[in-house]
XYZ file of C-alpha atoms in Angstrom:
233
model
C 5.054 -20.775 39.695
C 8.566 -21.616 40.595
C 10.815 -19.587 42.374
C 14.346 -20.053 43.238
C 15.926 -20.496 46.769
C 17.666 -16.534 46.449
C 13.872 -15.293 46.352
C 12.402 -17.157 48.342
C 14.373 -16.019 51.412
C 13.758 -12.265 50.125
C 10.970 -9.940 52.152
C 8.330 -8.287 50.647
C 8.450 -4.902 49.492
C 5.674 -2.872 48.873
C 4.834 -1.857 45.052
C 4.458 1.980 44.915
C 2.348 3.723 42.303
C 1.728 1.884 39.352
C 0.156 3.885 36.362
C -0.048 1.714 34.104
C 0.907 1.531 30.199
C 1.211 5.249 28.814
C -2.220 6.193 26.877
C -2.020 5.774 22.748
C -4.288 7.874 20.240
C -6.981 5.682 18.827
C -10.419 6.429 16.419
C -10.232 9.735 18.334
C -9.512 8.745 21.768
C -6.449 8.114 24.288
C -6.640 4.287 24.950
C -4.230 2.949 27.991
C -4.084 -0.491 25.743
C -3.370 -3.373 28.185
C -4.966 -6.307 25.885
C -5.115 -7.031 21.919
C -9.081 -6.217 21.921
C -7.863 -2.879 23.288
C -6.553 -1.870 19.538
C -8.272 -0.339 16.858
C -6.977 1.413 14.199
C -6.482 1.525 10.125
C -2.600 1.707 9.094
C -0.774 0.926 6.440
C 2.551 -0.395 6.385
C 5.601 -1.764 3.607
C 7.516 -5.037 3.927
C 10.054 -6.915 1.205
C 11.525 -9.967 1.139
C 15.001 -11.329 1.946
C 16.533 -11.122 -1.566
C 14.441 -7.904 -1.653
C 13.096 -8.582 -5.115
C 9.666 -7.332 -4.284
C 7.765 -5.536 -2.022
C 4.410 -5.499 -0.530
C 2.439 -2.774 0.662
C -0.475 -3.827 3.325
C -3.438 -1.964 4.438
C -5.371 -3.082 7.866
C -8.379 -2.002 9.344
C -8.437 -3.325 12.923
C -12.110 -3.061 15.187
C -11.396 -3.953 19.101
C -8.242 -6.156 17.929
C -9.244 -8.181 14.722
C -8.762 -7.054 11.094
C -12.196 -6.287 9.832
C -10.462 -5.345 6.171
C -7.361 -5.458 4.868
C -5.686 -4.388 1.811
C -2.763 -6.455 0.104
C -0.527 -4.289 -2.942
C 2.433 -6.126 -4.614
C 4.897 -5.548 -7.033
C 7.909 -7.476 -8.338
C 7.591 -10.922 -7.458
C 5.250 -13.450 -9.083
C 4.942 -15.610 -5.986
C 4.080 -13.303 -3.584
C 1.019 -11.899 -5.920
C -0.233 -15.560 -5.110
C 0.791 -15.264 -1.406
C -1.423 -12.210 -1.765
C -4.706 -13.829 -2.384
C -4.289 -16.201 0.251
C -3.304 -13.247 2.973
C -6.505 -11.918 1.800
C -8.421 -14.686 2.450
C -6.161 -15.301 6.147
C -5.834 -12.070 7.857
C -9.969 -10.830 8.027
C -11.099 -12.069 11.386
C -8.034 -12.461 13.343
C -6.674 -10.727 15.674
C -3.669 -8.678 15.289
C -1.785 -11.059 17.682
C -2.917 -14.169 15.558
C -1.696 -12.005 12.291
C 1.532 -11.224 13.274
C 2.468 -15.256 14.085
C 0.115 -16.469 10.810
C 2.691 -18.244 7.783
C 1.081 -15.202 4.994
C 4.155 -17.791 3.083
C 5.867 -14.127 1.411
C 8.242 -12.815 3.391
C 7.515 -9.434 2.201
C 4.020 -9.734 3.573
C 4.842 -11.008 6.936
C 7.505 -8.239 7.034
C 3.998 -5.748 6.272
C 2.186 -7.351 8.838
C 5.197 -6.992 11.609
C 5.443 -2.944 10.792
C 1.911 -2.652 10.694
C 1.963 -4.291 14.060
C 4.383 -1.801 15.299
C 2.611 1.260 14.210
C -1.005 0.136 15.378
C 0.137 -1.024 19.313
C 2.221 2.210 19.318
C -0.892 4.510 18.642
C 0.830 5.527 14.900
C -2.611 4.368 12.958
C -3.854 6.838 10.030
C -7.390 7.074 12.038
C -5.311 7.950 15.564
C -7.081 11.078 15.546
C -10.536 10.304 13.564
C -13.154 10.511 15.966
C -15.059 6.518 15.628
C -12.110 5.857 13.193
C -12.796 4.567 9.653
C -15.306 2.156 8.026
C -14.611 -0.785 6.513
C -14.319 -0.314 3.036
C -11.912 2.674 3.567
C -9.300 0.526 2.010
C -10.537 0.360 -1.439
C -10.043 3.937 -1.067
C -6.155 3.452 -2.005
C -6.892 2.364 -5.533
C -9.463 5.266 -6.728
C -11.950 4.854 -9.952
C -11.421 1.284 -11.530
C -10.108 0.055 -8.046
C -6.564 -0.378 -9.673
C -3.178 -0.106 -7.835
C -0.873 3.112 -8.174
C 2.093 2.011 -9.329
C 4.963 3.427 -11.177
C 7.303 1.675 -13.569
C 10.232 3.696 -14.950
C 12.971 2.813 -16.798
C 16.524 4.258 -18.174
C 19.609 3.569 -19.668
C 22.621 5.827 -19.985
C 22.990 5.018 -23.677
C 19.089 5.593 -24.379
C 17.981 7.710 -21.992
C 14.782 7.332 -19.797
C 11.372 5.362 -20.635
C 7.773 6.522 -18.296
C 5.798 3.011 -18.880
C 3.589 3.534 -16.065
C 2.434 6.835 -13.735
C -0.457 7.492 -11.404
C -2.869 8.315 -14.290
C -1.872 4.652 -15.685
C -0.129 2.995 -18.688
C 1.855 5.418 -20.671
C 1.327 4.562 -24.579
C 3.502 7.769 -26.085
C 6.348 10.225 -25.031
C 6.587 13.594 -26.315
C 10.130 15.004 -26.929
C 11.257 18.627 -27.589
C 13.661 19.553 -30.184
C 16.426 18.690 -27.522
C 14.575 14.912 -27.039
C 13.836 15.747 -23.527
C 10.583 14.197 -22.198
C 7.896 17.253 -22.100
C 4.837 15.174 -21.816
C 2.938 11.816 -22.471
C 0.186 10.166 -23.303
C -1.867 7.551 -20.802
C -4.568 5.255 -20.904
C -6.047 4.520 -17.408
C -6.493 1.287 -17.272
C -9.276 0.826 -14.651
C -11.374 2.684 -16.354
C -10.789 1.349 -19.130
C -11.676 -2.338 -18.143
C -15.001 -0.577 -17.003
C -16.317 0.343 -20.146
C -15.710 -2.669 -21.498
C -17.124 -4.744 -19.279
C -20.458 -2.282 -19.799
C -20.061 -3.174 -23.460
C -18.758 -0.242 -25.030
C -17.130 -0.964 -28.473
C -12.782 -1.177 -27.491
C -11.670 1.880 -29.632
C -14.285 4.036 -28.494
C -13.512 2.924 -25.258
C -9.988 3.423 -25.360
C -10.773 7.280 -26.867
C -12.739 7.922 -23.724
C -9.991 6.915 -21.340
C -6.713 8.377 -23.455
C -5.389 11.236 -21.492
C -2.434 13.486 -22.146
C -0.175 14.903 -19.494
C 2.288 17.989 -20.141
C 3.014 19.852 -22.997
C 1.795 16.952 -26.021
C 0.862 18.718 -28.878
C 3.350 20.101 -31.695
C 1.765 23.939 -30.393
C 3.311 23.164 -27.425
C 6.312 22.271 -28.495
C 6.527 18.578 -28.977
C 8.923 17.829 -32.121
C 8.299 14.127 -31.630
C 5.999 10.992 -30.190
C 7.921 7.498 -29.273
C 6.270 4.669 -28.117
C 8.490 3.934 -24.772
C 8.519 0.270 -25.340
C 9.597 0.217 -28.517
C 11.550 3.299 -29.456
């Protein structure tokens, strides 16, 4: 250690009470965190990238400082789906230190992993208050049945109006319209599920019947004057 002349030549003063970092809720207990292996936690957390043409939402569940699970969601960018499988394979088993400074290559993920970082050493985790916190495999949570992503994709024009392709319950095949051509309900296949039954070999169109769900008022007895296919009507 190297000290210059100025302090040096200084006295020493006693150091009066020193209490230490301020205590943070973890997993269901107040942790005075003083070292990485004193974090645990599951968070979640949103980044994008500098052109912000997509986004990334990232899921981490953190045991005594290293990510035990994690959780990568994209949407809008091509490259960073492929950034996405390699964070995957990168971020389980290090530590949250070693996470924040790894190249994930995305910018929207390493934005993620910075306000993830933020949350979790400032005692803001989802399982703060969850007495032994979560297990791993509380991620895949998230997704639901068919372990598919929730995403929404809308779209509108002022000419045409607006056009649901894609809600919570999954891809939107058909849009009801009332006699004024507002939007009064639609029709969804979830996709997840879908997948599923095929893959257990169910014949496709009996398939596709058993996951075809309507939302709002879709039937003519309802009100519904008329059915458009949102892609191409």
């Amino acid at each position: 250690m190297v000290y210059t002349k100025e302090i040096e030549n200084m006295c020493c003063v006693a150091k009066g009470p020193n209490h230490g970092p301020a205590p943070i809720p973890e997993e269901g207990k107040w942790i005075q965190a003083k070292e990485i292996k004193d974090i645990s936690g599951m968070t979640h957390g949103v980044g994008w990238c500098a052109p912000q043409q997509g986004a990334c939402k990232l899921s981490l569940n953190i045991k005594e400082g290293v990510i035990q699970e994690c959780l990568i969601e994209t949407i809008g960018c091509s490259g960073m789906t492929h950034s996405a499988a390699m964070a995957s394979e990168i971020l389980p088993g290090k530590t949250i230190l070693e996470a924040l400074n790894t190249d994930l290559v995305c910018d929207a993920i390493n934005t993620a992993m910075r306000e993830l970082f933020l949350q979790i050493v400032y005692g803001r985790s989802q399982s703060a208050f969850s007495e032994g916190g979560l297990s791993i495999g509380a991620g895949l949570e998230d997704l639901g049945k068919g372990l598919r992503s929730q995403v929404g994709t809308l779209y509108g024009t002022l000419a045409k109006g607006p056009r649901y392709l894609e809600l919570t319950e999954g891809y939107i095949t058909r849009l009801a319209l009332d006699k004024d051509d507002q939007i009064i309900g639609y029709e969804f296949v979830h996709m997840g599920k879908f997948m599923e039954q095929i893959k257990k070999g169910v014949d496709a169109n009996e398939a596709l019947k058993a996951v075809t769900g309507h939302y709002g008022r879709f039937s003519k007895e309802q009100g519904a004057v008329k059915f458009i296919d949102p892609r191409k009507q």
